[in-house]
Amino acid sequence: MLSKNLLQGLAVALVSLTAAGCVDDIAITGTATAAETDTSTSAQALRRLFADSDEASLKVSPISALFRGDQRYADQFGDYTSDAFIAQLRADAESEWKRLHEIDRASLNAQDQIAYDVFEYQTRQSLDALTPEIVALTVVRPINHMGGLHVQYPDINSGKSAAPYKTAKDYDNGLKRMDGFAAYIDRVIGRMREGIKSRVVETKLTTRIMITQLDDLIGQGVDKSPFWQPIVNMPKDIAEPDRARLTAAYRTEIGDKVVPAYKRLQAFLKKEYLPAARTAVGLNAMPGGAKLYKLLVEQSTTTKMTADEIHKIGLTEVTRIKNEMDQVRRTVGFKGNLHAFFEHLRTAKEFEPASREDLQTRYAEIEKRILAAVPRDFSLTPKTKLELRPVPDYLEQSQAAGYYNQGTPDGARPGVFFFNTYDLPSRKIWGMETLFLHEAIPGHHFQISLAQENEGLPNFMRFGGNTAYVEGWALYAEWVGRELGMYKDPYQMFGHLNDEQLRALRLVVDTGLHSKGWTRDKAIKFMLDNSALSVTETTQEVDRYIVNPSQALGYKVGQLTIKRLRAEAEQSLGARFNIKNFHAQVLDTGSLPMDVLEAKIKHWLITSR
């Protein structure tokens, strides 16, 4: 899992924002020159629309701009919750829809037609999500234990993420953003009070976890707070008068504004929100939840598949993968049945990392082996460096086993693969290769970095995306690991199958929770019965699906689509099929909705014959 769709992921108030405001994972284009040299009136109008839309998105989301390395709005925190913010998003999307359809698509070159189609698709999604009916179901739930600036912004402002701390001005900007952050917390409380009145609320489960998270954040005080780390690591070339001034100002800001804001939020959650929160975990138990889930499924999969259809595909995939897992059991000579093998893999000490340092060393060794194999299948590799880091302490209990944060296009900040060391015995070494392939190379790190580095793509395609493509590619990257020489150890092959099984289980469990009335306990049991995931991992996964409905569906839907398109290409081209060319075609126009990707690959096949 990566920190995806930044504006959406940070605000969490809306299902989707303006198309250009979706800061997600993207790929590279190999045909940028064609777009750059097309000077037709239609092409100029299209690029002007893209540029205006991108600029509008950065103005409403200064934090997204920080992740781009754009410092023009670095002294602003942003709104993310108010009626005016939502009205601006809606007005921008309506204006962009109108301008787009004034452009003659037929007069555009092939790449610009793809960009047109993606922009149209994303703008339509934004408009669907910004109707008053849908906004009423989302804006009053601005935070949960896995999303929201209350938990994400401390890391952003820690000096180790998007917000820079190199000059005195950077530090002054940080102070102004902290003012905005404290005000944001109070706006969040106001929105959640509205949700209590409309009965559109989060679950009691989620609320209790948030209260615990706030215990940790409040308990850090000033000196241990992530907000204080820029002071600890202040550059030596900042003049002494500024050092003294900023140190005092940060102590006051954190102690008198940020920590009290956290206390107000926690008190509200304990006294007002928890009693009103819903007991049932499924979205269909919330007023309007069934309609919201239908829209979310469409957005996460970029298809019109129904929850029932996805549920059935999931059951089929679970059975197939389970049979392959049983083949691994036989290969290693395990005498018990598959369920006993699962338990062995969950509990045997031989599969536990010795320490946090051991875990990091193993990941570094995996990286070295994968990099040596990459040239076999890929002609495109990013310039952006990759770093490996443990998940920050205050996030580790609620985060997945690993995730990826993108770097900056100019290489000033590397991409980061975060690995979770919470409950260390549960981080089984047999799952490490497949996790690294997904989150780092050739998964998210390749795809996101290549796109960001390519200035030939319009910004909404460099920095935007959809779950089905982004996570579908990363899951496909796990499968490609078979061809890159990974999984030679049968236990690592089992880890690969176990992770693929996780994505198949998600099709069943997510739809079960939100459209079929499944309980949390039923979802956990189904996953434990059909995989070797630990109880800790399974519980975290199910809780993730509860707070982020449908997002987990995109992985398997996207992977199955890419694999099907590859099989069609192999059959069509025969001996002329080249895997590097196929991967370039999938990656070279950014993150595409599934139907746009399919049309592109079919056109490529026709022209390649």
XYZ file of C-alpha atoms in Angstrom:
609
model
C 0.000 0.000 0.000
C 1.259 3.427 -0.773
C 0.283 6.895 0.388
C -2.024 7.336 -2.525
C -4.173 10.065 -3.964
C -2.664 12.609 -1.638
C -5.354 15.234 -1.744
C -8.043 12.619 -1.278
C -6.026 10.629 1.225
C -5.149 13.624 3.356
C -8.498 15.329 3.334
C -10.559 12.123 3.431
C -13.545 14.433 3.379
C -14.494 13.628 -0.189
C -14.610 10.521 -2.319
C -12.821 12.264 -5.156
C -11.546 15.721 -5.929
C -10.819 17.532 -9.143
C -9.124 15.318 -11.686
C -5.917 17.289 -11.642
C -5.887 17.366 -7.879
C -5.484 13.640 -7.495
C -1.854 13.202 -6.532
C -1.277 9.499 -6.979
C 1.089 7.138 -8.724
C 1.848 7.590 -12.391
C 4.008 6.254 -15.173
C 6.182 7.570 -17.996
C 5.491 8.397 -21.615
C 7.722 7.493 -24.478
C 5.792 9.646 -26.951
C 5.970 13.056 -25.291
C 7.641 14.608 -28.321
C 4.518 14.142 -30.419
C 2.427 16.083 -27.943
C 5.031 18.807 -27.584
C 5.294 19.412 -31.323
C 1.545 19.402 -31.987
C 0.712 23.097 -32.255
C -2.864 22.755 -33.504
C -5.519 24.960 -31.937
C -7.150 21.952 -30.268
C -3.865 20.717 -28.818
C -3.056 24.183 -27.479
C -6.488 24.464 -25.890
C -6.105 21.030 -24.321
C -2.714 21.830 -22.800
C -4.010 25.177 -21.549
C -6.912 23.372 -19.848
C -4.559 20.857 -18.239
C -2.263 23.622 -16.969
C -5.135 25.689 -15.566
C -6.669 22.658 -13.874
C -3.354 21.670 -12.345
C -2.746 25.162 -11.002
C -6.239 25.298 -9.512
C -5.670 21.994 -7.727
C -2.416 23.182 -6.162
C -4.034 26.353 -4.871
C -6.734 24.427 -3.016
C -4.258 21.820 -1.737
C -0.962 23.408 -0.667
C 0.124 20.122 0.889
C -0.153 18.429 -2.503
C 2.108 21.161 -3.846
C 4.667 20.364 -1.131
C 4.800 16.763 -2.292
C 5.500 18.041 -5.797
C 8.396 20.109 -4.494
C 6.404 23.272 -5.342
C 7.035 25.821 -2.576
C 4.801 28.657 -3.807
C 2.122 27.864 -1.222
C 4.436 26.503 1.473
C 3.207 29.023 4.058
C -0.376 27.747 3.710
C -1.952 24.675 5.242
C -5.152 24.571 3.228
C -8.834 24.134 3.975
C -10.021 20.625 2.970
C -13.343 20.666 4.868
C -15.387 23.849 4.401
C -18.420 24.445 2.195
C -16.383 27.017 0.276
C -13.660 24.431 -0.403
C -16.203 21.957 -1.759
C -17.950 24.628 -3.799
C -14.616 25.578 -5.357
C -13.875 21.975 -6.283
C -17.304 21.610 -7.848
C -17.035 24.875 -9.769
C -13.584 23.943 -11.052
C -14.762 20.505 -12.195
C -17.844 21.909 -13.948
C -15.755 24.540 -15.727
C -13.185 21.970 -16.811
C -15.880 19.612 -18.108
C -17.327 22.403 -20.236
C -13.934 23.512 -21.572
C -12.917 19.941 -22.410
C -15.976 19.332 -24.537
C -15.379 22.512 -26.496
C -12.189 20.865 -27.844
C -12.370 18.767 -31.020
C -11.022 15.416 -29.858
C -10.783 14.048 -33.409
C -8.234 16.713 -34.367
C -5.811 15.662 -31.600
C -2.866 13.314 -32.063
C -2.972 9.834 -30.507
C -1.306 10.718 -27.201
C -3.430 13.810 -26.698
C -6.540 11.744 -27.354
C -5.497 9.433 -24.516
C -4.886 12.421 -22.251
C -8.294 13.807 -23.256
C -9.990 10.502 -22.392
C -8.262 10.204 -19.009
C -9.072 13.792 -18.079
C -12.689 13.302 -19.142
C -12.959 10.118 -17.095
C -11.452 11.668 -13.971
C -13.495 14.839 -14.228
C -16.668 12.780 -14.545
C -15.684 10.873 -11.404
C -15.102 14.136 -9.579
C -18.488 15.498 -10.580
C -20.164 12.281 -9.459
C -18.437 12.548 -6.082
C -19.190 16.230 -5.631
C -22.977 16.025 -5.803
C -24.618 17.353 -2.615
C -25.937 13.871 -1.820
C -22.491 12.240 -1.919
C -20.710 15.135 -0.219
C -23.155 14.836 2.682
C -21.942 11.253 3.145
C -18.229 12.055 3.003
C -17.385 15.526 4.292
C -18.774 14.748 7.753
C -16.327 11.833 8.040
C -13.048 13.719 7.442
C -10.786 11.438 9.464
C -10.347 7.837 10.472
C -7.515 5.844 11.974
C -5.853 5.253 8.593
C -6.528 8.557 6.900
C -6.707 12.213 7.734
C -4.273 14.971 8.434
C -4.455 14.422 12.191
C -2.162 11.395 11.738
C -0.508 12.159 8.400
C 0.518 15.762 8.866
C 2.962 15.174 11.758
C 5.119 13.100 9.431
C 4.693 15.556 6.551
C 5.966 18.362 8.805
C 8.707 16.334 10.504
C 11.514 17.406 8.192
C 11.764 13.890 6.770
C 8.917 14.140 4.286
C 7.418 16.656 1.877
C 7.844 19.864 3.894
C 11.410 21.204 3.519
C 13.449 22.561 6.430
C 16.587 24.061 4.972
C 16.226 27.806 5.525
C 14.769 30.157 8.117
C 11.949 30.854 5.678
C 11.126 27.139 5.542
C 10.828 27.154 9.333
C 8.613 30.249 9.289
C 6.413 28.545 6.706
C 6.196 25.534 9.017
C 4.947 27.755 11.847
C 2.206 29.198 9.655
C 1.147 25.723 8.544
C 0.949 24.575 12.151
C -1.458 27.436 12.822
C -3.530 26.157 9.915
C -3.303 22.592 11.213
C -4.706 23.538 14.629
C -7.568 25.372 12.921
C -8.157 22.341 10.708
C -8.595 20.117 13.755
C -11.357 22.372 15.025
C -13.054 22.331 11.606
C -12.893 18.540 11.659
C -14.680 18.494 15.003
C -17.372 20.748 13.559
C -17.911 18.513 10.547
C -18.109 15.385 12.678
C -20.735 17.042 14.864
C -22.772 17.521 11.695
C -22.358 13.814 11.025
C -23.745 12.958 14.454
C -26.906 14.909 13.588
C -27.324 13.173 10.213
C -26.258 9.764 11.619
C -23.498 9.604 8.998
C -20.697 8.533 11.284
C -17.646 6.299 11.528
C -17.698 3.013 13.447
C -17.076 2.627 17.139
C -14.120 0.424 16.239
C -12.490 3.176 14.194
C -13.252 5.812 16.814
C -11.614 3.803 19.606
C -8.469 3.336 17.518
C -8.345 7.077 16.802
C -8.588 7.805 20.513
C -5.618 5.504 21.118
C -3.649 7.185 18.339
C -4.280 10.553 19.943
C -3.022 9.167 23.262
C 0.299 8.571 21.545
C 0.404 11.947 19.816
C -0.546 13.865 22.943
C 1.867 11.838 25.060
C 4.780 12.934 22.889
C 4.436 16.429 24.256
C 6.779 18.917 22.622
C 10.260 17.421 22.703
C 9.250 14.016 21.285
C 6.741 15.345 18.773
C 7.426 14.921 15.030
C 6.696 18.657 14.788
C 9.786 19.276 16.971
C 12.165 17.223 14.843
C 12.991 20.103 12.484
C 14.350 21.957 15.517
C 16.420 18.944 16.559
C 17.834 18.727 13.045
C 18.128 22.430 12.264
C 20.835 23.138 9.646
C 23.982 24.656 11.105
C 24.051 27.458 8.552
C 20.884 29.055 9.960
C 22.022 32.173 11.846
C 22.004 32.095 15.655
C 19.345 34.832 16.101
C 16.997 32.851 13.863
C 17.876 29.599 15.632
C 16.903 31.050 18.999
C 13.759 32.710 17.661
C 12.551 29.623 15.810
C 13.293 27.253 18.681
C 11.204 29.352 21.052
C 8.433 29.813 18.489
C 8.179 26.078 17.746
C 8.035 25.212 21.429
C 5.184 27.667 21.900
C 3.361 26.623 18.729
C 3.467 22.917 19.533
C 2.801 23.285 23.249
C 0.128 25.963 23.092
C -1.669 25.187 19.822
C -0.978 21.758 18.337
C -1.124 19.632 21.489
C -4.229 21.438 22.815
C -5.909 20.896 19.424
C -5.214 17.180 19.720
C -6.647 17.209 23.234
C -9.813 18.910 22.023
C -10.209 16.313 19.285
C -9.677 13.431 21.676
C -12.133 14.835 24.215
C -14.731 15.239 21.471
C -14.200 11.677 20.229
C -14.514 10.248 23.740
C -17.461 12.266 25.021
C -19.573 12.996 21.939
C -18.582 10.916 18.954
C -17.984 7.449 20.372
C -21.494 7.183 21.873
C -22.969 8.200 18.500
C -20.676 6.068 16.320
C -22.188 3.051 14.567
C -21.672 -0.490 15.789
C -22.116 -2.185 12.401
C -18.909 -1.961 10.361
C -20.367 -2.140 6.848
C -21.029 0.988 4.835
C -24.501 -0.299 3.970
C -25.426 0.116 7.652
C -25.025 3.898 7.323
C -27.755 6.080 5.812
C -26.940 6.413 2.115
C -24.088 3.934 2.480
C -25.223 1.535 -0.265
C -25.256 4.299 -2.888
C -21.886 5.591 -1.707
C -20.364 2.104 -1.893
C -21.586 1.650 -5.476
C -19.838 4.871 -6.472
C -16.693 3.913 -4.581
C -16.548 0.529 -6.325
C -16.762 2.227 -9.718
C -13.999 4.663 -8.777
C -11.641 2.086 -7.308
C -11.979 -0.423 -10.159
C -12.634 2.063 -13.028
C -15.260 -0.410 -14.198
C -19.021 -0.842 -13.963
C -18.659 -4.181 -12.171
C -21.156 -4.749 -9.373
C -20.275 -5.821 -5.858
C -21.855 -9.232 -6.524
C -19.741 -9.778 -9.652
C -16.571 -8.836 -7.812
C -17.478 -11.097 -4.888
C -17.844 -14.085 -7.232
C -14.528 -13.383 -8.996
C -12.896 -13.216 -5.586
C -14.236 -16.607 -4.544
C -12.926 -18.160 -7.770
C -9.481 -16.617 -7.330
C -9.293 -17.676 -3.672
C -9.855 -21.305 -4.685
C -7.284 -21.183 -7.506
C -4.556 -19.609 -5.408
C -5.263 -21.904 -2.474
C -4.565 -24.886 -4.730
C -1.200 -23.380 -5.730
C -0.365 -22.827 -2.072
C -1.058 -26.460 -1.408
C 1.416 -27.352 -4.170
C 4.109 -25.418 -2.260
C 3.189 -27.368 0.873
C 3.820 -30.587 -1.008
C 7.072 -29.252 -2.514
C 8.610 -28.522 0.910
C 7.439 -31.894 2.226
C 5.170 -30.617 4.980
C 3.191 -33.591 6.294
C 0.112 -31.838 7.644
C -2.753 -30.372 5.642
C -2.822 -26.837 4.250
C -4.392 -25.318 7.365
C -1.655 -26.899 9.456
C 0.903 -25.487 7.010
C -0.625 -22.034 7.438
C -0.292 -22.350 11.204
C 3.291 -23.549 10.882
C 4.186 -20.533 8.762
C 2.454 -18.187 11.213
C 4.132 -19.578 14.320
C 7.498 -21.171 13.508
C 10.382 -19.139 14.938
C 12.520 -19.794 11.869
C 10.362 -17.386 9.883
C 10.683 -14.458 12.293
C 13.198 -11.646 11.706
C 15.822 -11.404 14.421
C 15.516 -7.628 14.818
C 14.485 -4.409 13.099
C 18.006 -4.217 11.719
C 17.770 -7.759 10.398
C 14.567 -6.872 8.587
C 16.180 -3.853 6.936
C 19.287 -5.828 5.943
C 17.153 -8.496 4.301
C 15.225 -5.885 2.318
C 18.497 -4.323 1.146
C 19.654 -7.727 -0.097
C 16.378 -8.256 -1.959
C 16.739 -4.834 -3.583
C 20.206 -5.730 -4.855
C 19.009 -8.969 -6.460
C 15.985 -7.354 -8.100
C 18.007 -4.476 -9.551
C 20.358 -6.977 -11.160
C 17.409 -8.712 -12.854
C 15.392 -5.669 -13.941
C 17.121 -5.142 -17.348
C 15.686 -8.465 -18.510
C 12.119 -7.124 -18.643
C 12.330 -3.324 -18.444
C 13.816 -0.674 -20.694
C 12.545 2.187 -18.497
C 14.072 2.751 -15.051
C 13.796 5.846 -12.858
C 16.509 8.252 -11.793
C 14.879 8.854 -8.419
C 16.691 7.051 -5.613
C 14.981 4.659 -3.231
C 15.425 4.576 0.545
C 14.307 1.919 3.020
C 12.924 3.090 6.377
C 10.859 1.627 9.231
C 7.315 2.966 9.677
C 7.284 5.846 12.235
C 6.476 4.630 15.738
C 3.232 6.583 16.069
C 1.819 5.031 12.869
C 3.093 1.466 12.997
C 0.255 -0.083 14.992
C -2.379 0.902 12.433
C -0.371 0.614 9.209
C 0.104 -2.243 6.779
C 3.266 -4.339 6.508
C 4.750 -1.870 4.051
C 3.956 1.161 1.933
C 5.609 3.622 -0.420
C 5.936 7.428 -0.396
C 6.953 9.070 -3.640
C 10.002 11.275 -4.012
C 10.192 14.556 -5.895
C 10.639 14.806 -9.670
C 13.921 16.691 -9.311
C 15.419 13.954 -7.139
C 15.807 16.227 -4.123
C 13.747 13.823 -2.008
C 14.026 10.075 -2.635
C 11.175 7.650 -2.816
C 10.803 5.701 0.424
C 9.770 2.116 1.028
C 8.454 1.956 4.614
C 8.470 -1.460 6.291
C 6.527 -2.113 9.479
C 8.356 -3.448 12.553
C 5.378 -3.387 14.926
C 4.810 -6.835 16.472
C 8.064 -7.947 14.867
C 7.384 -11.718 15.100
C 4.389 -11.222 12.798
C 6.583 -9.777 9.989
C 7.423 -13.116 8.415
C 10.545 -13.281 6.267
C 8.773 -15.476 3.708
C 6.672 -12.475 2.674
C 9.518 -10.046 2.059
C 10.328 -10.537 -1.630
C 6.782 -10.075 -2.843
C 6.216 -7.028 -0.622
C 9.332 -5.325 -1.953
C 8.374 -6.056 -5.560
C 4.983 -4.447 -4.969
C 5.911 -1.359 -2.978
C 9.302 -0.627 -4.487
C 10.853 -2.252 -7.568
C 9.393 -2.704 -10.169
C 6.128 -1.698 -8.499
C 5.224 1.669 -7.054
C 8.724 3.181 -7.044
C 9.239 2.519 -10.747
C 5.795 3.605 -11.843
C 5.504 6.786 -9.788
C 9.077 7.949 -10.252
C 9.146 7.378 -14.000
C 6.016 9.447 -14.441
C 7.085 12.285 -12.192
C 10.403 12.535 -13.978
C 8.773 12.816 -17.398
C 7.916 16.414 -18.205
C 6.266 15.389 -21.462
C 3.127 14.268 -19.655
C 0.543 16.795 -18.494
C 0.800 17.235 -14.738
C -2.511 15.577 -13.983
C -1.073 12.427 -15.570
C 2.371 12.822 -13.993
C 0.916 13.224 -10.521
C -2.512 11.598 -10.767
C -3.884 8.108 -10.982
C -6.499 5.523 -10.123
C -6.365 2.547 -7.793
C -7.036 -0.130 -10.426
C -4.044 0.913 -12.508
C -1.687 1.931 -9.692
C -2.281 -1.077 -7.469
C -3.015 -3.388 -10.377
C 0.438 -2.602 -11.761
C 2.069 -3.198 -8.373
C 0.328 -6.551 -7.990
C 1.311 -7.439 -11.543
C 4.893 -6.494 -10.555
C 4.720 -9.159 -7.836
C 3.747 -11.718 -10.469
C 6.590 -10.545 -12.752
C 8.922 -11.413 -9.883
C 8.589 -15.023 -11.048
C 10.292 -14.017 -14.309
C 12.913 -11.860 -12.585
C 14.377 -14.805 -10.697
C 12.632 -14.201 -7.403
C 10.823 -16.858 -5.370
C 13.519 -19.494 -5.893
C 13.030 -20.370 -2.249
C 9.663 -22.176 -2.145
C 8.796 -20.326 1.047
C 9.223 -17.019 -0.795
C 6.980 -18.426 -3.521
C 4.461 -19.168 -0.823
C 4.824 -15.582 0.366
C 4.050 -14.407 -3.165
C 0.980 -16.629 -3.332
C -0.063 -15.545 0.131
C 0.054 -11.897 -0.920
C -1.844 -12.635 -4.128
C -4.341 -14.531 -2.024
C -4.670 -11.462 0.179
C -5.755 -9.430 -2.858
C -8.233 -12.122 -3.894
C -9.584 -12.270 -0.353
C -10.122 -8.524 -0.503
C -12.609 -8.966 -3.340
C -14.623 -11.266 -1.115
C -14.205 -9.508 2.220
C -14.606 -5.872 1.137
C -17.826 -6.630 -0.733
C -18.900 -8.917 2.102
C -18.458 -6.176 4.692
C -20.057 -3.348 2.769
C -22.749 -4.990 0.639
C -23.569 -8.322 2.295
C -23.670 -7.493 5.990
C -20.558 -9.398 7.057
C -19.286 -8.773 10.567
C -15.692 -7.952 11.384
C -15.246 -11.365 13.025
C -16.607 -13.182 9.957
C -14.213 -11.275 7.699
C -11.215 -12.058 9.927
C -12.104 -15.743 10.093
C -12.520 -16.032 6.323
C -9.074 -14.533 5.780
C -7.386 -16.696 8.409
C -8.998 -19.824 6.965
C -7.692 -19.084 3.481
C -4.213 -17.645 4.030
C -1.174 -17.754 6.294
C -1.553 -14.135 7.384
C -1.045 -13.628 11.103
C -3.890 -12.542 13.346
C -2.236 -9.113 13.660
C -1.938 -8.677 9.884
C -5.443 -9.976 9.236
C -6.991 -7.694 11.833
C -5.188 -4.669 10.416
C -6.300 -5.590 6.907
C -9.958 -6.004 7.832
C -9.914 -2.751 9.783
C -8.456 -1.083 6.697
C -11.328 -2.306 4.521
C -13.797 -1.078 7.106
C -12.475 2.501 7.032
C -11.562 2.621 3.329
C -14.366 0.849 1.474
C -13.628 -0.407 -2.067
C -10.012 0.801 -2.305
C -8.743 -2.747 -1.870
C -10.787 -3.980 -4.837
C -8.666 -2.192 -7.416
C -5.573 -4.361 -6.883
C -6.884 -7.624 -8.245
C -9.162 -6.080 -10.860
C -6.234 -4.111 -12.252
C -3.806 -7.041 -12.152
C -6.230 -9.380 -13.901
C -6.779 -6.759 -16.612
C -3.033 -6.250 -17.242
C -2.390 -10.003 -17.295
C -5.254 -10.530 -19.741
C -3.953 -7.782 -22.028
C -0.484 -9.324 -21.932
C -1.863 -12.737 -22.868
C -3.745 -11.169 -25.779
C -0.554 -9.408 -26.917
C 1.472 -12.627 -26.731
C -1.127 -14.461 -28.785
C -1.471 -11.641 -31.320
C 2.237 -10.953 -31.864
C 3.583 -14.459 -31.414
C 7.364 -14.573 -31.869
C 7.426 -10.773 -32.290
C 6.158 -10.217 -28.752
C 8.736 -8.369 -26.642
C 8.106 -8.061 -22.923
C 10.046 -4.783 -22.657
C 7.843 -3.254 -25.333
C 4.683 -4.458 -23.619
C 5.757 -3.027 -20.277
C 6.598 0.271 -21.973
C 3.149 0.366 -23.553
C 1.472 -0.218 -20.196
C 3.608 2.392 -18.456
C 4.316 5.022 -21.062
C 1.124 7.058 -20.872
C 0.586 7.167 -17.159
C -2.123 5.761 -14.961
C -5.072 4.950 -17.196
C -8.605 3.789 -16.412
C -8.936 0.142 -17.385
C -11.043 0.733 -20.484
C -8.636 3.418 -21.739
C -5.663 1.098 -21.144
C -7.405 -1.715 -22.984
C -8.166 0.509 -25.981
C -4.556 1.659 -26.078
C -3.109 -1.864 -26.022
C -5.515 -3.049 -28.739
C -4.519 -0.102 -30.937
C -0.838 -0.956 -30.358
C -1.457 -4.552 -31.391
C -3.174 -3.480 -34.608
C -0.330 -1.146 -35.563
C 2.332 -3.718 -34.602
C 1.159 -6.466 -36.933
